[in-house]
Amino acid sequence: MPKVTIDGKEIEVPKGTTILQAARMLGPDVAPPAMCYYSKLSKSGGYCRTCIVRVTKMNSQNPNPMPKPVASCRTEVMDGMEVVNYTSEQVLTDRKGVVEFLLINHPLDCPVCDQAGECHLQDLGYENGSEKTRYDFERRTYDMIDIGKNIKLHMNRCILCYRCVNTCEQLTDGRVHGVLNRGDVAEISTFIEKAIDNEFSGNVIDVCPVGALTDRTFRFKSRVWFTKPVDAHRDCKKCSGKVRLWFKGAEVLRVTARKDQWGEVEDWICNECRFDKKNVSDWELEGPSRISHHSVISQGHYELAKLKLDTGRQLKNLKEGKQKSTAKK
Amino acid sequence: MGKQLLLENINTPGIDTMAGYRAQGGYSSLQKALKMKPEEIVEEVKKSGLRGRGGAGFPTGMKWSFIAKPEGVPRHLVCNADESEPGTFKDRFLMQHKPHILIEGMIISSFALGCNTSYIYIRGELLYVYHILEKAIAEAYEAGFLGKNIMGSGFDLDLYVQPGGGAYICGEETALIESLEGKRGNPRIKPPFPAVAGVWGRPTVVNNVETISATVPIINMGGDEYAKIGVGKSTGTKLISACGHINKPGVYEIEMGVPVEEFIYSEQYCGGIRNGKKLKAVVAGGSSVPILPADLILKTAKGEPRLMTYESLSDGGFQTGTMLGSGGFIVMDETTSVVKNLWNFTRFYHHESCGQCSPCREGTGWMEKVLHRIVEGHGKQTDVDLLWDIQSKIDGKTICPLGDAASWPVASAIRHFRAEFEEYIKNPQNIKDEKHYYNLRNQKAPVA
């Protein structure tokens, strides 16, 4: 089994493991952020470039570094490989650049966005982004559209992670949506005169890292941090029936799938569970959910909100340790 | 004029037909090749030192030997005729006037690689060339050079031409494969490389038109003989499509190792700068490669004359060098504005970015907007540094080389002509005066 060292921590992993998976095994202090990679979907990842790391030693036979930063979600580990992530100033700077790119056309309308509070882009921007944008042009805009009865597509917020495309391709039959156009005007859309209408389509809402795909039955009902997550299950013929209910008072405002430490869905749920079963009597409650990743949802309620790390401070420390480069670029 | 291997007899009437091509000795190379063993052909190509003519310059023989050969799985050869780099038009010229040399090359290469189905993926805009190739393929079927049991050798080959939808990104080999399969032309994430899993997951070799055509003279004259042409590791001849402010723009076949100065000023080739103007800058290998100012393109930083070879043009790395690239030789005279030219290039990359990975998708558009602002006379003092920063954050962070290709022209233009950018920003009122820009290049040493 290949041994890999990430940020000075060594781990032995099965063959075929990617750097990102190995880093996740080591824990959240080492794991790079991932916006497009989704462990439950095959062929996902490689697009957003937020998980880039540098390989300082290829393998035990070849001690040379890789010339370019690599997408850790799509690079398999080799025996003796050495990877730097949070310990490298270069990687942090590169990632900061990627976050800036992701945000230049993002509307930053968090105050009116339903995803705020559980948005991966918010977390990413908070941990790795700059305080100010240098982009002073008009942002690209699209009209909001309804794709299907229960799903709203707000393309302005999309970061084109392709997760929803992969979900529909791999989870349901008869894919009806994809990416139109190219470049920075590429957009997620349904094929002409089609709606996303199948039993598992609601899962695209859960996989969307930003607020581009939102639940029309929950839109503008409440901020997510005012709702309390409770795990529940029911006997469902179509799916596992294991869900998370979001209560405000005694009312169920929203039903989602359960998510793991990395914000990824544990079991896909069907649309009936998600959109139609909003009475407490439909469910058998299991108890409050553990929100294991840091989130405003867990703030002071379930688990102490723990920042994974403060990249800004870390970058500063790294820079102070080294001679500050004065060469004008 | 040096040896003409590909463009030989190109002006002979009827060379685009089977009869005309065979009258000039066409398909003799194929007859010779079919008597050889496939491994011997690969060996000849290795001996010839032929390097990929599409831009990267990877040794073709080595690429061929990398192809996986699992039992019972068909292999494919794909010819990349999706030539869309601004400044490059050599493949179009060759296919339009001498389609049979490509088809002969395809048959030889397919035989060497053991492919029974091969494809020519042609750029969508070149529909008239597509019809020329279709006609030539029909002639080749009729003459028994394609189909079952070619010339009694027991080798079968079917050749198809597939026009693309007209996207630059489909010239990237994995995007080309996706497009050929009928999907959206997004580059794939490598590994796996096409040599292991390409078209329909089968081992695939993707080669440029010129590379495949070059196998014809290689088999004809032998790999050793071919390797004698050229300098060092740059062997053989190369098609250069020269354009810009020169007296004789066009496609030239040069022997590797012609000095750049001779290429620009000699009557055999470009014939000097138009209207007696001075040379300002050259983009030596299609819009993606770094632009070089006149002194650095004619002589390397060490003071040696620069030659038209892979090694000499890239001498000095990106600091003081460039690349041979795909051979799109763009010459600019003293009245050219490097900033405006760069804006034009960047606009192209913005338009052609596939939108798959974020640095290229967002960064190309951002660079174009900043450059547009500068060109319009509304540039800000910080814009040059901003551009430098954006390009450095795209370079090397993307899935495919389009991101690099978009960032290199920006980096090199700022590296060598920073003063011109600053002049644009400081004195926008002077923008219209075209004589103003000569000698506005950095007087200081080039920066990293």
Coordinates of C-alpha atoms in Angstrom, one line a residue, chain A:
Chain A
M1 CA 0.0 0.0 0.0
P2 CA 1.4 3.4 -1.0
K3 CA 2.5 5.7 1.8
V4 CA 2.0 9.4 1.2
T5 CA 3.1 12.4 3.3
I6 CA 0.8 15.4 3.3
D7 CA 1.9 18.5 5.2
G8 CA 4.4 16.4 7.1
K9 CA 1.8 13.8 8.2
E10 CA 2.3 10.3 6.9
I11 CA -0.5 7.9 6.0
E12 CA -0.8 4.6 4.3
V13 CA -3.7 4.3 1.9
P14 CA -5.0 1.8 -0.5
K15 CA -3.8 1.9 -4.1
G16 CA -5.9 4.2 -6.3
T17 CA -6.6 6.7 -3.5
T18 CA -6.4 10.3 -4.5
I19 CA -4.5 12.9 -2.6
L20 CA -7.7 14.5 -1.5
Q21 CA -9.1 11.3 -0.1
A22 CA -5.8 10.6 1.7
A23 CA -5.9 14.1 3.1
R24 CA -9.4 13.6 4.3
M25 CA -8.4 10.5 6.1
L26 CA -5.8 12.6 7.9
G27 CA -8.5 15.0 9.0
P28 CA -9.8 18.4 8.4
D29 CA -6.6 20.2 9.3
V30 CA -4.9 18.7 6.2
A31 CA -7.8 18.2 3.8
P32 CA -8.0 20.8 1.0
P33 CA -11.3 22.4 0.3
A34 CA -13.3 21.0 -2.6
M35 CA -16.0 22.7 -4.5
C36 CA -16.7 20.4 -7.4
Y37 CA -15.4 17.0 -6.2
Y38 CA -18.1 14.8 -4.7
S39 CA -17.0 11.5 -3.3
K40 CA -20.5 10.0 -3.9
L41 CA -20.4 10.7 -7.6
S42 CA -17.9 9.2 -10.1
K43 CA -16.0 11.3 -12.5
S44 CA -16.6 14.5 -10.4
G45 CA -13.9 16.9 -9.6
G46 CA -11.0 18.6 -11.3
Y47 CA -12.9 21.7 -12.5
C48 CA -12.9 24.2 -9.7
R49 CA -9.2 24.0 -8.8
T50 CA -9.7 24.9 -5.2
C51 CA -8.2 21.7 -4.0
I52 CA -4.9 22.3 -5.8
V53 CA -1.8 21.2 -3.9
R54 CA 1.8 20.9 -4.8
V55 CA 3.7 17.6 -5.1
T56 CA 7.2 18.2 -3.8
K57 CA 8.3 14.6 -4.3
M58 CA 6.7 12.4 -7.0
N59 CA 7.4 9.0 -5.5
S60 CA 10.2 7.0 -3.9
Q61 CA 11.9 6.3 -7.2
N62 CA 11.6 9.8 -8.6
P63 CA 12.3 12.5 -6.0
N64 CA 11.5 15.4 -8.4
P65 CA 8.6 17.7 -7.7
M66 CA 5.7 18.0 -10.1
P67 CA 6.2 21.2 -12.2
K68 CA 2.6 22.5 -11.8
P69 CA 0.1 22.4 -9.0
V70 CA -2.2 19.5 -9.3
A71 CA -5.9 19.0 -8.5
S72 CA -5.7 16.8 -5.5
C73 CA -9.1 15.3 -6.1
R74 CA -8.0 13.7 -9.4
T75 CA -4.4 12.8 -8.7
E76 CA -3.7 9.4 -7.3
V77 CA -1.1 9.0 -4.7
M78 CA 2.1 7.1 -5.3
D79 CA 4.3 5.4 -2.8
G80 CA 6.7 7.9 -1.2
M81 CA 4.8 10.9 -2.5
E82 CA 5.2 14.1 -0.6
V83 CA 2.5 16.8 -0.8
V84 CA 2.3 20.3 0.6
N85 CA -1.0 21.9 1.2
Y86 CA -1.5 24.4 4.1
T87 CA 2.2 24.5 4.8
S88 CA 3.1 26.0 1.5
E89 CA 2.9 29.7 0.8
Q90 CA 2.7 29.0 -2.9
V91 CA -0.3 26.7 -2.5
L92 CA -2.2 29.2 -0.3
T93 CA -1.5 32.0 -2.8
D94 CA -2.6 29.9 -5.7
R95 CA -5.8 28.9 -3.9
K96 CA -6.5 32.5 -3.1
G97 CA -6.3 33.2 -6.8
V98 CA -8.8 30.5 -7.6
V99 CA -11.2 31.8 -4.9
E100 CA -10.9 35.2 -6.4
F101 CA -11.8 33.8 -9.8
L102 CA -14.7 32.0 -8.4
L103 CA -16.0 35.1 -6.8
I104 CA -15.6 37.7 -9.6
N105 CA -18.9 36.8 -11.2
H106 CA -20.6 35.6 -8.1
P107 CA -23.3 38.1 -7.1
L108 CA -22.4 37.9 -3.4
D109 CA -26.0 38.3 -2.5
C110 CA -25.7 36.2 0.6
P111 CA -28.1 38.4 2.5
V112 CA -30.9 37.3 0.3
C113 CA -29.6 33.9 -0.6
D114 CA -31.2 30.8 0.9
Q115 CA -27.9 28.9 0.9
A116 CA -26.2 31.4 3.2
G117 CA -25.1 29.7 6.3
E118 CA -24.6 26.3 4.7
C119 CA -22.8 27.6 1.6
H120 CA -19.5 26.1 0.7
L121 CA -18.4 29.1 -1.2
Q122 CA -19.0 31.3 1.8
D123 CA -16.8 29.0 3.9
L124 CA -14.2 28.9 1.1
G125 CA -14.2 32.7 0.7
Y126 CA -14.0 33.2 4.5
E127 CA -11.0 30.8 4.8
N128 CA -9.1 31.4 1.6
G129 CA -10.4 34.6 0.0
S130 CA -9.3 38.2 0.0
E131 CA -11.2 40.8 1.9
K132 CA -11.8 42.9 -1.1
T133 CA -12.3 42.2 -4.8
R134 CA -10.2 43.7 -7.5
Y135 CA -12.8 43.1 -10.1
D136 CA -14.5 46.4 -11.0
F137 CA -16.6 45.4 -14.0
E138 CA -20.2 44.5 -14.3
R139 CA -20.9 41.0 -13.2
R140 CA -22.6 38.7 -15.7
T141 CA -26.2 38.1 -15.0
Y142 CA -28.9 35.6 -16.0
D143 CA -32.6 35.4 -15.4
M144 CA -33.8 33.0 -12.8
I145 CA -35.6 30.0 -14.1
D146 CA -37.6 27.2 -12.7
I147 CA -36.3 23.9 -13.7
G148 CA -39.0 21.6 -12.7
K149 CA -41.8 22.0 -10.2
N150 CA -39.7 22.3 -7.1
I151 CA -36.3 23.6 -8.1
K152 CA -35.2 27.1 -8.8
L153 CA -32.1 27.8 -10.8
H154 CA -30.3 31.0 -10.0
M155 CA -27.5 30.9 -12.6
N156 CA -25.8 34.1 -11.3
R157 CA -24.7 32.2 -8.3
C158 CA -23.4 29.1 -10.1
I159 CA -19.7 28.3 -10.1
L160 CA -20.1 25.6 -12.7
C161 CA -19.0 22.7 -10.6
Y162 CA -20.9 20.2 -12.8
R163 CA -22.1 18.4 -9.7
C164 CA -25.7 18.6 -10.6
V165 CA -25.0 17.5 -14.1
N166 CA -23.1 14.4 -12.7
T167 CA -25.9 13.8 -10.2
C168 CA -28.6 13.7 -12.9
E169 CA -26.5 11.6 -15.2
Q170 CA -25.6 9.0 -12.6
L171 CA -28.6 9.0 -10.4
T172 CA -31.5 9.3 -12.7
D173 CA -32.3 8.1 -16.2
G174 CA -32.8 10.4 -19.1
R175 CA -30.7 13.4 -18.4
V176 CA -32.4 16.6 -19.3
H177 CA -30.0 19.3 -18.2
G178 CA -26.5 20.2 -18.9
V179 CA -24.2 23.1 -19.7
L180 CA -24.9 25.5 -22.6
N181 CA -22.5 27.9 -24.2
R182 CA -18.9 28.1 -23.2
G183 CA -16.4 30.2 -21.4
D184 CA -17.6 32.7 -18.7
V185 CA -21.1 32.7 -20.3
A186 CA -21.5 29.0 -19.9
E187 CA -24.7 28.2 -18.0
I188 CA -26.5 25.3 -16.5
S189 CA -29.8 24.8 -18.2
T190 CA -32.4 22.3 -19.1
F191 CA -32.6 21.1 -22.7
I192 CA -35.1 23.0 -24.8
E193 CA -38.6 22.8 -23.3
K194 CA -37.6 20.2 -20.8
A195 CA -38.0 20.3 -17.0
I196 CA -36.1 18.3 -14.5
D197 CA -38.9 15.9 -13.6
N198 CA -37.9 12.6 -12.0
E199 CA -38.0 11.0 -8.7
F200 CA -34.6 11.9 -7.5
S201 CA -34.1 15.3 -9.1
G202 CA -34.2 17.1 -5.7
N203 CA -30.8 15.8 -4.9
V204 CA -29.3 18.4 -7.2
I205 CA -30.2 21.0 -4.5
D206 CA -28.2 19.1 -2.0
V207 CA -25.1 18.7 -4.1
C208 CA -25.1 22.3 -5.2
P209 CA -22.3 24.0 -3.2
V210 CA -23.8 27.4 -3.7
G211 CA -27.2 28.9 -3.9
A212 CA -27.7 28.3 -7.6
L213 CA -30.2 25.5 -7.1
T214 CA -32.6 26.0 -4.3
D215 CA -35.7 24.3 -3.0
R216 CA -38.8 26.2 -4.1
T217 CA -40.8 24.9 -1.2
F218 CA -38.3 26.5 1.2
R219 CA -37.3 29.6 -0.6
F220 CA -37.4 32.7 1.6
K221 CA -39.1 30.8 4.5
S222 CA -36.2 31.2 6.9
R223 CA -32.5 31.7 7.3
V224 CA -31.0 28.3 7.7
W225 CA -29.4 29.2 11.1
F226 CA -32.8 29.8 12.6
T227 CA -33.9 26.3 11.8
K228 CA -32.9 23.3 13.9
P229 CA -31.8 20.1 12.1
V230 CA -33.2 16.8 13.4
D231 CA -32.5 13.4 12.0
A232 CA -35.5 11.4 11.1
H233 CA -36.5 8.5 8.9
R234 CA -39.6 7.0 7.4
D235 CA -40.4 3.8 5.5
C236 CA -40.0 4.9 1.9
K237 CA -40.3 2.5 -1.0
K238 CA -38.1 4.6 -3.3
C239 CA -35.2 5.6 -1.1
S240 CA -33.6 4.9 2.2
G241 CA -35.9 7.4 3.9
K242 CA -33.1 8.7 6.1
V243 CA -33.4 12.4 6.1
R244 CA -32.7 15.6 8.1
L245 CA -35.7 17.7 9.0
W246 CA -35.2 21.4 9.6
F247 CA -37.6 22.7 12.3
K248 CA -38.6 26.2 13.1
G249 CA -40.6 25.9 16.2
A250 CA -42.7 22.8 15.7
E251 CA -43.0 23.3 12.0
V252 CA -40.9 21.3 9.4
L253 CA -39.7 23.9 6.9
R254 CA -37.4 21.8 4.9
V255 CA -36.3 18.2 4.3
T256 CA -32.8 17.4 3.1
A257 CA -30.6 14.5 2.9
R258 CA -28.1 13.9 5.7
K259 CA -24.7 15.3 5.0
D260 CA -21.4 14.1 6.3
Q261 CA -18.3 15.9 7.7
W262 CA -17.4 17.1 4.2
G263 CA -20.8 18.4 3.4
E264 CA -21.6 15.5 1.1
V265 CA -24.9 13.6 1.0
E266 CA -24.8 10.3 2.8
D267 CA -27.9 8.7 1.2
W268 CA -29.8 10.1 -1.7
I269 CA -33.4 10.8 -1.0
C270 CA -36.4 10.8 -3.3
N271 CA -38.6 13.8 -4.1
E272 CA -41.5 12.5 -2.2
C273 CA -39.6 12.6 1.0
R274 CA -38.0 15.9 0.2
F275 CA -40.9 18.0 -1.0
D276 CA -44.1 16.3 0.1
K277 CA -43.6 15.0 3.6
K278 CA -43.5 18.1 5.7
N279 CA -45.6 17.0 8.7
V280 CA -43.9 15.7 11.8
S281 CA -46.4 12.8 11.8
D282 CA -44.8 11.5 8.6
W283 CA -41.5 10.9 10.3
E284 CA -40.0 9.0 13.1
L285 CA -37.6 11.4 14.8
E286 CA -34.2 10.2 15.9
G287 CA -32.8 13.2 17.6
P288 CA -30.8 16.4 16.9
S289 CA -28.4 16.1 14.0
R290 CA -24.7 16.4 14.7
I291 CA -23.3 19.1 12.4
S292 CA -19.7 18.0 12.3
H293 CA -18.3 20.5 10.0
H294 CA -18.0 24.1 11.2
S295 CA -21.1 26.1 10.4
V296 CA -23.2 28.9 11.6
I297 CA -25.9 26.2 12.1
S298 CA -23.9 24.6 14.8
Q299 CA -22.9 27.9 16.4
G300 CA -23.5 27.6 20.2
H301 CA -26.1 24.9 19.8
Y302 CA -24.8 21.6 19.0
E303 CA -21.1 21.7 18.8
L304 CA -18.6 24.5 19.2
A305 CA -18.0 26.2 15.9
K306 CA -14.4 25.5 15.2
L307 CA -12.7 27.2 12.4
K308 CA -10.7 24.8 10.3
L309 CA -8.0 27.3 10.0
D310 CA -7.4 30.9 9.4
T311 CA -5.6 31.0 6.1
G312 CA -4.9 34.7 6.3
R313 CA -3.1 34.4 9.5
Q314 CA -1.3 31.3 8.5
L315 CA -0.1 32.9 5.3
K316 CA 1.2 35.9 7.3
N317 CA 3.1 33.6 9.6
L318 CA 4.6 31.8 6.7
K319 CA 5.7 35.1 5.1
E320 CA 7.2 36.4 8.3
G321 CA 9.2 33.3 8.6
K322 CA 10.8 33.8 5.2
Q323 CA 12.6 36.7 3.7
K324 CA 9.9 38.8 2.2
S325 CA 10.4 38.8 -1.5
T326 CA 10.9 42.3 -2.8
A327 CA 11.3 41.5 -6.4
K328 CA 8.8 43.5 -8.4
K329 CA 6.6 41.4 -10.5

